[in-house]
Short mmCIF file of C-alpha atoms in Angstrom, two decimals:
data_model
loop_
_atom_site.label_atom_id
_atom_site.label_comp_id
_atom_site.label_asym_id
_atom_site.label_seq_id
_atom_site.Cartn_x
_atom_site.Cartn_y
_atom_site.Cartn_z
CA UNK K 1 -200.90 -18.83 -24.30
CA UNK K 2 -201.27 -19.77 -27.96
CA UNK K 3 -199.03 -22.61 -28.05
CA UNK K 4 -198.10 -22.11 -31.68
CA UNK K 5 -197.52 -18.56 -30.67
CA UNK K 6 -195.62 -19.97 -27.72
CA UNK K 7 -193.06 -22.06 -30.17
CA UNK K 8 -192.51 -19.82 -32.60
CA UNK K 9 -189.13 -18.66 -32.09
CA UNK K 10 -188.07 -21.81 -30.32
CA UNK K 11 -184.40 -23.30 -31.69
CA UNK K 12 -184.94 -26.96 -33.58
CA UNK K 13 -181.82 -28.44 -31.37
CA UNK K 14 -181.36 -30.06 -28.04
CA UNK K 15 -180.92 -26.84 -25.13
CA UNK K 16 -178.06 -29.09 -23.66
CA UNK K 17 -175.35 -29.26 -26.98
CA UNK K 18 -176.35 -25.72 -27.85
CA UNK K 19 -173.32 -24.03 -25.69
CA UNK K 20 -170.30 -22.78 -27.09
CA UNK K 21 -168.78 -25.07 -23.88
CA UNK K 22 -169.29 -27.82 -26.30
CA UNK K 23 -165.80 -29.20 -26.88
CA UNK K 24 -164.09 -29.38 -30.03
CA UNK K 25 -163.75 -32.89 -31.68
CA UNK K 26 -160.79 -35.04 -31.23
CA UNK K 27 -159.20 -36.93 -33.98
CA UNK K 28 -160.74 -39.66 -36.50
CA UNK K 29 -159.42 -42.83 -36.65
CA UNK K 30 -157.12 -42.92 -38.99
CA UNK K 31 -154.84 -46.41 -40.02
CA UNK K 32 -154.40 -49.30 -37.49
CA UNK K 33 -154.23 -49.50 -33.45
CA UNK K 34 -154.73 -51.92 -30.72
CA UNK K 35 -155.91 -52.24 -27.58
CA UNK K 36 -156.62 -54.68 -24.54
CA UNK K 37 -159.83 -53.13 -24.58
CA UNK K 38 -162.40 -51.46 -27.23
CA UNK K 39 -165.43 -49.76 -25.97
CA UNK K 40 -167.81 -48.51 -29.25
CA UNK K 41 -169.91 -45.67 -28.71
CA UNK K 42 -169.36 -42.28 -26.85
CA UNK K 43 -172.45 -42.17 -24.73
CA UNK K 44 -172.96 -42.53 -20.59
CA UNK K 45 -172.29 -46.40 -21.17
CA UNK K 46 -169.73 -46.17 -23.43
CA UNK K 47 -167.81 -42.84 -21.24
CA UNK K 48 -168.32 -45.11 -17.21
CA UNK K 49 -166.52 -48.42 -19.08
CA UNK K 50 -163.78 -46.48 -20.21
CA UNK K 51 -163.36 -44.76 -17.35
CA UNK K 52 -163.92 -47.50 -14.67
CA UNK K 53 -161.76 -49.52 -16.74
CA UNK K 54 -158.45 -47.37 -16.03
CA UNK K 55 -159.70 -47.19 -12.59
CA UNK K 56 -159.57 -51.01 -12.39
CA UNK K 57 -156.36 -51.52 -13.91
CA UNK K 58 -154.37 -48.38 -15.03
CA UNK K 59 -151.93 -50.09 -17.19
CA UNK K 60 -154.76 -51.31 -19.44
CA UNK K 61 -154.70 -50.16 -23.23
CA UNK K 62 -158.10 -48.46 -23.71
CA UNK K 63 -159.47 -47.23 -27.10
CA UNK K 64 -163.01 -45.74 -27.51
CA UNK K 65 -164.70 -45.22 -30.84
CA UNK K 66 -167.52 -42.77 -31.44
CA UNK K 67 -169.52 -42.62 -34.32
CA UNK K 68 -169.95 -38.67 -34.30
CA UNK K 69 -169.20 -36.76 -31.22
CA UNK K 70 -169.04 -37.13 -27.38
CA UNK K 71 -172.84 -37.01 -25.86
CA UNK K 72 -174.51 -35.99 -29.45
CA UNK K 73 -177.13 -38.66 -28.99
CA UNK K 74 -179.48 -40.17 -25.84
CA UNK K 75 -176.99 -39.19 -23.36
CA UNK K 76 -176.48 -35.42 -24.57
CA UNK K 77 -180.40 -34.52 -25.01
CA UNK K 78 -182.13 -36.32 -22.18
CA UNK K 79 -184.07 -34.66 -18.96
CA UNK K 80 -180.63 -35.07 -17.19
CA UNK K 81 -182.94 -36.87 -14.29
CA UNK K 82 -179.90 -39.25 -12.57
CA UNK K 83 -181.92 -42.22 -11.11
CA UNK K 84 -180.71 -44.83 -8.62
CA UNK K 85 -183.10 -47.04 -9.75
CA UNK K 86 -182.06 -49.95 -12.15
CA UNK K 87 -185.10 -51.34 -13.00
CA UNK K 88 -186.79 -48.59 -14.58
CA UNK K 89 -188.85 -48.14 -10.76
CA UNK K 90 -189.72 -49.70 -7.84
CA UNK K 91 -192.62 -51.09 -9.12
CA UNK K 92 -191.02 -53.02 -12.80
CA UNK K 93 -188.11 -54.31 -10.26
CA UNK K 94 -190.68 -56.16 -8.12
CA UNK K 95 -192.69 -57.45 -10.73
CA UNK K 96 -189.85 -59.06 -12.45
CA UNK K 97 -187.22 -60.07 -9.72
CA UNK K 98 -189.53 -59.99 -6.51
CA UNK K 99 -186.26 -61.83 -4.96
CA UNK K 100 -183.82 -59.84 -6.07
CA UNK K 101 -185.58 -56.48 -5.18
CA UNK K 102 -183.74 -55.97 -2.36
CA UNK K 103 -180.17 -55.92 -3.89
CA UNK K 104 -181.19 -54.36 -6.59
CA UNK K 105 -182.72 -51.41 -4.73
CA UNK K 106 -179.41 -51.60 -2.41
CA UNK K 107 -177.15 -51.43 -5.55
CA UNK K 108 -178.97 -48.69 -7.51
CA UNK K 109 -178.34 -46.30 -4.05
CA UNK K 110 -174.95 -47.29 -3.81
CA UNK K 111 -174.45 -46.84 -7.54
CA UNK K 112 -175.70 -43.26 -7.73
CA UNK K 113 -173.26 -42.57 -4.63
CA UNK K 114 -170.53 -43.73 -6.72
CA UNK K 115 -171.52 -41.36 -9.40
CA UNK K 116 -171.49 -38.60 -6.93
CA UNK K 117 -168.26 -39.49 -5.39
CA UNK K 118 -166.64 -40.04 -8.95
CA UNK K 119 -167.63 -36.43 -9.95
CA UNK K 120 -166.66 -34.83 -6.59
CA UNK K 121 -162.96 -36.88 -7.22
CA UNK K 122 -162.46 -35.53 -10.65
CA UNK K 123 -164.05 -32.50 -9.80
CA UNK K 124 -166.40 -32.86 -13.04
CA UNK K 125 -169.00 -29.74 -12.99
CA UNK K 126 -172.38 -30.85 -14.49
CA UNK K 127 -174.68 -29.35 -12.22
CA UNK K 128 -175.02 -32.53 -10.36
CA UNK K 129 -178.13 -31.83 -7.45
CA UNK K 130 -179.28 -34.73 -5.24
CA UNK K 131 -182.78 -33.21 -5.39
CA UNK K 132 -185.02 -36.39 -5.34
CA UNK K 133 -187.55 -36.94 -7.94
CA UNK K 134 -191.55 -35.85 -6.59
CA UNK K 135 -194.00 -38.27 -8.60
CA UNK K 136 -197.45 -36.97 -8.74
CA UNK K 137 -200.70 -37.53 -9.06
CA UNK K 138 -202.75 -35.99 -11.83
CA UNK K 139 -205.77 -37.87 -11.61
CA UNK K 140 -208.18 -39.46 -8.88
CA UNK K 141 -207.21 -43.07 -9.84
CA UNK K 142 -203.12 -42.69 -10.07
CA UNK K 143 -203.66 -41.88 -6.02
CA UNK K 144 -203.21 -45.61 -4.83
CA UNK K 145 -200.80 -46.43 -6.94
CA UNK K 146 -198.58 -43.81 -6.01
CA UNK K 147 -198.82 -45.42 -2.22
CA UNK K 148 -199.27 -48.92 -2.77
CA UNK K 149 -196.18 -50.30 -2.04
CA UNK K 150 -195.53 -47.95 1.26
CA UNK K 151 -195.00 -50.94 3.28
CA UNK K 152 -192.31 -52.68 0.98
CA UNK K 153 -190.43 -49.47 0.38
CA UNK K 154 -190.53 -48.88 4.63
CA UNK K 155 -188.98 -52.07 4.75
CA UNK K 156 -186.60 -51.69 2.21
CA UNK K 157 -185.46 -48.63 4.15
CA UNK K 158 -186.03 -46.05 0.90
CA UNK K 159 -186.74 -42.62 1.43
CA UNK K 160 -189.68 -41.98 0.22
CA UNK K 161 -192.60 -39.36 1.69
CA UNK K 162 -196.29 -39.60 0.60
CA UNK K 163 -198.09 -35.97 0.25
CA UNK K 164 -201.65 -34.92 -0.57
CA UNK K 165 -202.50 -32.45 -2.30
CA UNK K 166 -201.62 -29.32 -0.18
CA UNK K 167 -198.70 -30.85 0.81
CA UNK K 168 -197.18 -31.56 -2.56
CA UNK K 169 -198.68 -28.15 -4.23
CA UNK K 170 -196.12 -26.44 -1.36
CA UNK K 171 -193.44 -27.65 -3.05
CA UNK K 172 -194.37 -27.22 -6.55
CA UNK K 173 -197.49 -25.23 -7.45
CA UNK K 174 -199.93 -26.93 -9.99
CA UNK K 175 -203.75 -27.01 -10.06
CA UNK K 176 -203.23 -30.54 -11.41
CA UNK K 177 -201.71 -32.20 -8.56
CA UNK K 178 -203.79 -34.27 -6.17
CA UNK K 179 -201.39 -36.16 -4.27
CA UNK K 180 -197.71 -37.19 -4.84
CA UNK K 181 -195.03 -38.49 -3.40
CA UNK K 182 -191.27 -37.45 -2.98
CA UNK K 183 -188.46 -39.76 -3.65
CA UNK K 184 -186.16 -37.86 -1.78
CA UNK K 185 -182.62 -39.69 -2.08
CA UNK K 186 -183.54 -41.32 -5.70
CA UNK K 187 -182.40 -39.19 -7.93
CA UNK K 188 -180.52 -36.20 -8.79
CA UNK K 189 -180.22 -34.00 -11.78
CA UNK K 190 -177.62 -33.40 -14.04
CA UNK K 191 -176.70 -31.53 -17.19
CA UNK K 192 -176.62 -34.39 -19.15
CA UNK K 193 -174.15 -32.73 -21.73
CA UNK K 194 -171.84 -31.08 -19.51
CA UNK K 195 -171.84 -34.71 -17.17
CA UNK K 196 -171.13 -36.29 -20.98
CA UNK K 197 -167.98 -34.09 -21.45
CA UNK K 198 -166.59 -34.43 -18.09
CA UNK K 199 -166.58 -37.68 -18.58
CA UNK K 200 -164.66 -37.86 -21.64
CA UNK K 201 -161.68 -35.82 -20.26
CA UNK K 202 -161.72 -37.46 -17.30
CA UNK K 203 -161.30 -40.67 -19.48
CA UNK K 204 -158.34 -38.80 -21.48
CA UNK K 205 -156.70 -37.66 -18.22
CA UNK K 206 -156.19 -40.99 -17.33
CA UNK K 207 -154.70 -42.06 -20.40
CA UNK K 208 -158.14 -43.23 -22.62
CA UNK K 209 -157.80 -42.69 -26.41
CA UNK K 210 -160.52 -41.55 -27.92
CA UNK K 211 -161.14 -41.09 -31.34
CA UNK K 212 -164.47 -39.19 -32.63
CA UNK K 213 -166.63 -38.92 -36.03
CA UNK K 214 -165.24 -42.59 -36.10
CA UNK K 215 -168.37 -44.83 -36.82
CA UNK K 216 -167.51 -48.35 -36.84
CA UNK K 217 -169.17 -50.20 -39.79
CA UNK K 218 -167.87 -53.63 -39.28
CA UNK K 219 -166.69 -56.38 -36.96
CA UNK K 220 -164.53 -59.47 -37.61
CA UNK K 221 -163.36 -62.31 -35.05
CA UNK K 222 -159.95 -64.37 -35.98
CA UNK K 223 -160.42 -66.44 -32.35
CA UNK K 224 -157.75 -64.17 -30.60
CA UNK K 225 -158.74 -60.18 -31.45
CA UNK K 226 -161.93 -58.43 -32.59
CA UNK K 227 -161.30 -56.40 -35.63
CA UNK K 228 -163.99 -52.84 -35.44
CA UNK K 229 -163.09 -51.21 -39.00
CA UNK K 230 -163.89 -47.79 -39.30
CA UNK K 231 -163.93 -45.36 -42.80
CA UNK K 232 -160.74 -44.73 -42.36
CA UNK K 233 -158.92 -46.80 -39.68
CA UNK K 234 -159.23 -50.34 -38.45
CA UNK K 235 -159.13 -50.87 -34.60
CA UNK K 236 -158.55 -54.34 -33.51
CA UNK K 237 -159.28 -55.40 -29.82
CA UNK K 238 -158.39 -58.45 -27.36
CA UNK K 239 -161.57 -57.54 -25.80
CA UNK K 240 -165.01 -55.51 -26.79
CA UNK K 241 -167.45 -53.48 -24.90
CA UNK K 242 -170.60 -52.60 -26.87
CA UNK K 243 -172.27 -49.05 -25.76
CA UNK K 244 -173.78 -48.60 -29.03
CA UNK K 245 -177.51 -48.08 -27.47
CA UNK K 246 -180.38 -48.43 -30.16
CA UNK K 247 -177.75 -47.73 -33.26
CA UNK K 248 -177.09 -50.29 -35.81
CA UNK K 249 -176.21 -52.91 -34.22
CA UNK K 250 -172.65 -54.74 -34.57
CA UNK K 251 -174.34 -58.18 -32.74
CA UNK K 252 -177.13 -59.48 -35.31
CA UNK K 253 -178.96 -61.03 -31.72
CA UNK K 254 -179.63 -57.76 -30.80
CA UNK K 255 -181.68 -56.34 -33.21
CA UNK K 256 -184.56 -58.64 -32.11
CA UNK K 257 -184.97 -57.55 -28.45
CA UNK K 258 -184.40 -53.63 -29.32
CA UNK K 259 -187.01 -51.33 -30.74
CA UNK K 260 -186.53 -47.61 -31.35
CA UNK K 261 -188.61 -44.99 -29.62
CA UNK K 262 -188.49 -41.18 -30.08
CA UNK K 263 -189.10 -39.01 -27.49
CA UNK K 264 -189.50 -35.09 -26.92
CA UNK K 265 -188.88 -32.16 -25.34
CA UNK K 266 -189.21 -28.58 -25.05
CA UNK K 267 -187.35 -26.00 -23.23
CA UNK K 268 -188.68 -22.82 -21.67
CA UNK K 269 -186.98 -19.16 -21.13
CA UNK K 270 -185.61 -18.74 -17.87
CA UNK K 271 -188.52 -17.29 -15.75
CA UNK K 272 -188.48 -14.22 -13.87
CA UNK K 273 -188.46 -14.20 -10.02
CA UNK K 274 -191.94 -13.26 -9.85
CA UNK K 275 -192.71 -16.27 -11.86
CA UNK K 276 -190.51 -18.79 -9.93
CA UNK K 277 -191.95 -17.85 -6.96
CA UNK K 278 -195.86 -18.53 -8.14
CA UNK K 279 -194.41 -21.83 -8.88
CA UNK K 280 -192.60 -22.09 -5.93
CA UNK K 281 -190.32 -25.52 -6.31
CA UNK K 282 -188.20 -24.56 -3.76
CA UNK K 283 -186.22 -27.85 -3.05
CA UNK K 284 -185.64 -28.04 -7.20
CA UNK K 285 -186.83 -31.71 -7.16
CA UNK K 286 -187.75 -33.49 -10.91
CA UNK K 287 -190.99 -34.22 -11.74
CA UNK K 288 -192.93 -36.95 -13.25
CA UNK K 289 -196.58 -37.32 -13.32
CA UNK K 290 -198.28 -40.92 -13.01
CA UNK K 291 -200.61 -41.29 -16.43
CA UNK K 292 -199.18 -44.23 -18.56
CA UNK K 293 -198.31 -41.54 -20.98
CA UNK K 294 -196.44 -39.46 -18.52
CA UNK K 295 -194.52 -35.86 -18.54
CA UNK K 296 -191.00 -35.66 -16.74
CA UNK K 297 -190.24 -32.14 -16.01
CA UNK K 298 -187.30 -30.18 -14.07
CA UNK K 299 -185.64 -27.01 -13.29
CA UNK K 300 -182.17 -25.71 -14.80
CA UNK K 301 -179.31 -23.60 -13.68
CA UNK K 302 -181.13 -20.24 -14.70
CA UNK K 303 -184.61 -21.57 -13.61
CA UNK K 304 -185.90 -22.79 -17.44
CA UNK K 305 -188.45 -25.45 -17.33
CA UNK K 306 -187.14 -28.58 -19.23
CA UNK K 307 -190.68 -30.16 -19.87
CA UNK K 308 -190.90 -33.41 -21.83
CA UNK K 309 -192.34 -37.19 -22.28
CA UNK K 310 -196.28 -38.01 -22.99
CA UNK K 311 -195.46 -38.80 -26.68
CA UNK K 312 -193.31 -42.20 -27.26
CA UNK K 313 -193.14 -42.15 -30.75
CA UNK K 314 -192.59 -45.53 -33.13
CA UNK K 315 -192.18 -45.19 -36.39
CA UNK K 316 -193.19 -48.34 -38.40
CA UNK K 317 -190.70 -50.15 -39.66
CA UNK K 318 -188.03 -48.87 -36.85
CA UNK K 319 -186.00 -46.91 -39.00
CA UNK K 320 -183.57 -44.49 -37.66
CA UNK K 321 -184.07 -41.00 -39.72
CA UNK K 322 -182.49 -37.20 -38.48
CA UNK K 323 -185.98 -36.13 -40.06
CA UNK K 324 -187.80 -37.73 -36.79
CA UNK K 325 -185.69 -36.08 -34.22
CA UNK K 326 -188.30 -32.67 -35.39
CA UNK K 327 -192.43 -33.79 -34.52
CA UNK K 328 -194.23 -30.41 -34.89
CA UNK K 329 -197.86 -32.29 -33.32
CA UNK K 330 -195.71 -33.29 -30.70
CA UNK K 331 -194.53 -29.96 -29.73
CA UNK K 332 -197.97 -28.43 -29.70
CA UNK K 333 -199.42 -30.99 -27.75
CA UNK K 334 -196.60 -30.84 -25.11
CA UNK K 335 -196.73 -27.17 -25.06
CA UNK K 336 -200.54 -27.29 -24.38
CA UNK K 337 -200.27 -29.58 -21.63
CA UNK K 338 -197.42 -27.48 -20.14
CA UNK K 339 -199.86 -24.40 -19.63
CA UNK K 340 -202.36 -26.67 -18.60
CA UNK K 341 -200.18 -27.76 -15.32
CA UNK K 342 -198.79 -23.95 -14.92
CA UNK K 343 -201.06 -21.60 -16.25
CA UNK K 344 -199.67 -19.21 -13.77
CA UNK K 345 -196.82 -19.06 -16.15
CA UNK K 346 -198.80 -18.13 -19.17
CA UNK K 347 -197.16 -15.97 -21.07
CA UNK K 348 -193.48 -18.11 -21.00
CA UNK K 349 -191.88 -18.59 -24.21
CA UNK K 350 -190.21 -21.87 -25.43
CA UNK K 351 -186.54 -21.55 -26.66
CA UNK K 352 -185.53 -24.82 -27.95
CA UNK K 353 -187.48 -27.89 -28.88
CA UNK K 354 -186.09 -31.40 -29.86
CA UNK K 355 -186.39 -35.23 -29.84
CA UNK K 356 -184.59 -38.37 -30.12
CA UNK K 357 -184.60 -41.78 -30.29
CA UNK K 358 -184.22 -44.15 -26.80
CA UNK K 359 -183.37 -47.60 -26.95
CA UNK K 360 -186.56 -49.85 -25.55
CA UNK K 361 -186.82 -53.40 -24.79
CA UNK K 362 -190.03 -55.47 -23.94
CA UNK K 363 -188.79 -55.22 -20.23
CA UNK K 364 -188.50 -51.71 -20.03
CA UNK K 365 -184.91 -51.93 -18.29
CA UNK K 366 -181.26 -53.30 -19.71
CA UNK K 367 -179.95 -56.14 -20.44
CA UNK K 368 -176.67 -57.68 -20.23
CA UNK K 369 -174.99 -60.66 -22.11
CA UNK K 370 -171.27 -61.76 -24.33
CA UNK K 371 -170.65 -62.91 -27.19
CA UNK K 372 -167.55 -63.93 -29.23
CA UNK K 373 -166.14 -66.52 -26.29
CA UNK K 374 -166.66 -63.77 -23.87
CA UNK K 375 -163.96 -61.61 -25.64
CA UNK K 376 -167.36 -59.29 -25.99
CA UNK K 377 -169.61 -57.91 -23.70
CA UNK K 378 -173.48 -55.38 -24.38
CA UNK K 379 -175.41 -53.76 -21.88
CA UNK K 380 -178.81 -52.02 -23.73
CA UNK K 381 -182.20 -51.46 -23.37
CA UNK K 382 -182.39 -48.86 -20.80
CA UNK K 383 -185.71 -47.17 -21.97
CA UNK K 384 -184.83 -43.46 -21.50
CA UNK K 385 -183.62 -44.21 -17.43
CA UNK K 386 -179.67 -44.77 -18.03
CA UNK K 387 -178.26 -41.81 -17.41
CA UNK K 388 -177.66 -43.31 -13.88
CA UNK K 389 -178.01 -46.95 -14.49
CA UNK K 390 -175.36 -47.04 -17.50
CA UNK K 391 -172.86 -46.88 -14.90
CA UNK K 392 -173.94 -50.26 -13.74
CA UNK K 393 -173.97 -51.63 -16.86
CA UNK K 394 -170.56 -50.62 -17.54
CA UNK K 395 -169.91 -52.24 -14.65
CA UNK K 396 -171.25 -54.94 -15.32
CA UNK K 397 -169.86 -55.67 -18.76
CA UNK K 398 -166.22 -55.26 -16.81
CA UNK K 399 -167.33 -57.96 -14.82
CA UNK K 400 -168.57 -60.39 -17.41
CA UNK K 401 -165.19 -59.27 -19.84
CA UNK K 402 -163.12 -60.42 -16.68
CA UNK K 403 -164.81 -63.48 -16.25
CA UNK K 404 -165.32 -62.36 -12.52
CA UNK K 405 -167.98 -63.29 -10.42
CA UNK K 406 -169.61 -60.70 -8.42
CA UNK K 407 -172.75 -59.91 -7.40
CA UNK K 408 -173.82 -57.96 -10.31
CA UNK K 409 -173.04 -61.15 -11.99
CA UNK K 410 -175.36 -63.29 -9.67
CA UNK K 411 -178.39 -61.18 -10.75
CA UNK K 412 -180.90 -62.70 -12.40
CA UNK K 413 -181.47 -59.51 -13.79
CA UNK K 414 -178.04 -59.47 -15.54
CA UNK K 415 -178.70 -63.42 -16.55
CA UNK K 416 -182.16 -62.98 -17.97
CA UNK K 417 -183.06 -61.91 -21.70
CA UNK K 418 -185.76 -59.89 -22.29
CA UNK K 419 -188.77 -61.07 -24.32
CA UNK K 420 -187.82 -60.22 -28.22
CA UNK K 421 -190.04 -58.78 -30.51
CA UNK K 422 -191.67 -59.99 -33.31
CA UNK K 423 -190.46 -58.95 -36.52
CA UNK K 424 -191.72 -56.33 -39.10
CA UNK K 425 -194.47 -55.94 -39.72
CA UNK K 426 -196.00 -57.55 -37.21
CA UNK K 427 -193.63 -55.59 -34.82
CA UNK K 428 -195.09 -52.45 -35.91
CA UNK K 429 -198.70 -53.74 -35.54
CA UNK K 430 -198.52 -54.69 -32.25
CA UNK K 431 -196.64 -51.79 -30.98
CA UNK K 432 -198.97 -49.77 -32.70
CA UNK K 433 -202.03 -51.34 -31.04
CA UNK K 434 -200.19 -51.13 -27.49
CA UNK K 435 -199.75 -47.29 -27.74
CA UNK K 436 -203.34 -46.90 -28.54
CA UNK K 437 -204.23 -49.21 -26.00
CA UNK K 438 -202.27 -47.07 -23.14
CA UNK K 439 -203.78 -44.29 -23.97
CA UNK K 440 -207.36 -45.73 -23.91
CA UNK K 441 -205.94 -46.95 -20.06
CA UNK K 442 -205.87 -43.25 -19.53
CA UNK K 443 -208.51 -41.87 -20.64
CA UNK K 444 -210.71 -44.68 -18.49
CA UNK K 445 -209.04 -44.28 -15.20
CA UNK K 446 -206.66 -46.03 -16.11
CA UNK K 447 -208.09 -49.70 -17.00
CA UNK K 448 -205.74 -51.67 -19.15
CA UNK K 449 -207.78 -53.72 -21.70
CA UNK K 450 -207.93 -56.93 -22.01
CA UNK K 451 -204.84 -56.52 -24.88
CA UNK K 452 -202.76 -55.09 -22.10
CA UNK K 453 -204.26 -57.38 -19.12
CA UNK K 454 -202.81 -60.21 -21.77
CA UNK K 455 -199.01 -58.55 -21.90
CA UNK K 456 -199.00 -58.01 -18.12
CA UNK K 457 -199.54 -62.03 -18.00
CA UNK K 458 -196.52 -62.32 -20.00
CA UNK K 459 -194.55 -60.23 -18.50
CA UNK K 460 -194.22 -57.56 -20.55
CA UNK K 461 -196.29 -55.22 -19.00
CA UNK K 462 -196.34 -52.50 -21.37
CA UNK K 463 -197.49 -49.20 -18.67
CA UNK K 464 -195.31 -46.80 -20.33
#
């Protein structure tokens, strides 16, 4: 199909917050309150440290300020893929902390059982499937990479089945696929929006106060609170918990190890029987190809096809604008490769088609750290994986704001700093050259050039 012809009538908004489920807003900020504990920003990161902080200590004063409204951004227009991983895969976790794998493996399963026990407790309905995630292979040379670590991951005890080509076209039906391999207890999907808003009432049943369309402009430090003042209302703080993602940020530090990225998506119609069953995908899983420019794709409720990824868009000068949530060359492209991989579904319209910016560090996964004597604590960088690994972070930045050591705390993970950027415009020339060198990788089999061969020395590997 014509993929112009295919877009046509397709909605300029994320599928997820277009539902008249979405909840009203709740009240701006408006004069002065207090808390024992501030947590900016209404996302995934922002919702868990709320949340888990009642459940640590009910009594606690809890405030939580939101720019615009609950889920709007990342965590309301995302593929809704809920990964245990917290390294952004297998394969960045061992490259980085080779001696930490273990653990960190260990506490990304336990971590996305916590999120499915916390949901089944509250009884918060998101759509929450423990499907597993099926990578596959696209291309001849992606093959051995999808099985090179068999041996590790046997002995780390994950659940993980390689499949050629038959085997993994029985589960989902594409030409394309040569081989893949299904992490089966690794992830689960979500409606990100609906998981988004269960989260904030769950946080207001137990006593959170949360004020929206409440963007915090400013913060001060007298040495015993943290003022956060807002248009209208100042909130002051004994302690701080930054979940403010890619945004503005209120910690100067910051800005130098976060970059901006916009990604895209498009949504399909719901297919007909006769369609889902030439696709087959029987066992629901999410999908993600192997390229270096990758698509993530998945089923929803009514059997739509959420299909996004390839493009990671930077914009020089990493400027935030509403203007690049919309990328028209993105679309087609995405909506040509999508017929490409089904084209037993030619003929399937697109109803809704979007974008939006992820926060991305030179590590690809988040980082942790405090500021302000401790009094405030950041977990960012999570490169389009948190909607399962924000829980840990919040987690984490619990720990770090209690001054408790734990073995989230031990991590080297949660110790380390990413490496920062350089700044404009060299920032944009080098990222710039790095996306044009990934895509050279695969378009040649996927050999990274000397450029990239020079990153992966430094530990930046840039694959993604």
């Amino acid at each position: 199909m014509d993929p112009l012809k295919a877009l046509a009538d397709a909605e300029r908004k994320p599928y997820w917050l277009d539902t008249p489920a979405r909840p009203e807003p709740l009240r701006r900020l408006i004069g002065q309150t207090s808390a024992d504990l501030v947590v900016v920003g209404g996302g995934f990161s922002g919702l868990w440290t709320a949340l888990m902080a009642k459940e640590r200590d009910p009594s606690q004063d809890v405030v939580l300020l939101e720019g615009r409204r609950i889920g709007w951004a990342a965590s309301g227009r995302n593929g809704g893929f809920c990964m245990a991983t917290l390294t952004h895969g297998l394969a960045n976790g061992l490259e980085r902390w080779p001696e930490d794998i273990e653990r960190l493996e260990r506490m990304g399963v336990e971590n996305l059982d916590e999120i499915e026990e916390t949901l089944t407790r509250y009884g918060v309905d998101c759509s929450f499937e423990r499907t597993g995630e099926l990578v596959v292979a696209t291309e001849p040379w992606q093959l051995d990479d999808l099985t090179g670590n068999m041996d590790l991951i046997q002995d780390l005890g994950l659940d993980y089945v390689p499949m050629d080509a038959e085997q993994v076209r029985a589960e989902v039906n594409s030409p394309t696929y040569l081989g893949g391999l299904w992490v089966r207890s690794g992830c689960a999907m979500v409606d990100p929006a609906r998981l988004a808003w269960g989260l904030r009432e769950v946080c207001l049943r137990l006593g959170v106060r949360i004020y929206e369309r409440s963007p915090v402009r400013s913060l001060q430090d007298d040495g015993i609170t943290i003022e956060l003042r807002t248009p209208y209302g100042v909130a002051r703080g004994a302690k701080v918990a930054l979940g403010t993602g890619v945004f503005p940020p209120l910690l100067k530090r910051l800005k130098h190890f976060l970059v901006p990225v916009y990604d895209y998506a498009l949504m399909t119609e719901p297919m007909s029987p006769a369609q889902l069953d030439e696709v087959g995908w029987g066992n629901r899983q999410g999908v993600g190809d192997s390229a270096n420019q990758f698509h993530y794709y998945r089923l929803t409720d009514d059997n739509r096809i959420l299909w996004g990824g390839y493009d990671a868009v930077y914009y020089n000068g990493g400027q935030l604008k509403a203007e690049y949530d919309q990328r028209d060359e993105t679309f087609v492209k995405l909506a040509g490769h999508f017929y490409d991989t089904f084209p037993q579904l030619d003929g399937l319209r697109f109803t809704h088609r979007w974008g939006g910016v992820i926060d991305t560090c030179s590590r690809f996964s988040a980082f942790y750290g405090q500021a302000h004597g401790g009094r405030l604590a950041y977990a960012v960088g999570y490169t389009g994986m948190g909607v399962g690994a924000t829980r840990f972070g919040a987690n984490v930045m619990l720990d770090l704001l209690s001054g408790e050591q734990t073995e989230r705390t031990s991590l080297a993970m949660v110790k380390d700093k990413p490496v920062p950027f350089p700044p404009e415009p060299v920032r944009s020339g080098v990222i710039q050259f790095t996306r044009w060198s990934i895509a050279q990788a695969d378009l040649h089999e996927g050999r990274r050039n000397l450029w990239l061969r020079t990153l992966d020395r430094m530990g930046l590997g840039f694959d993604s």
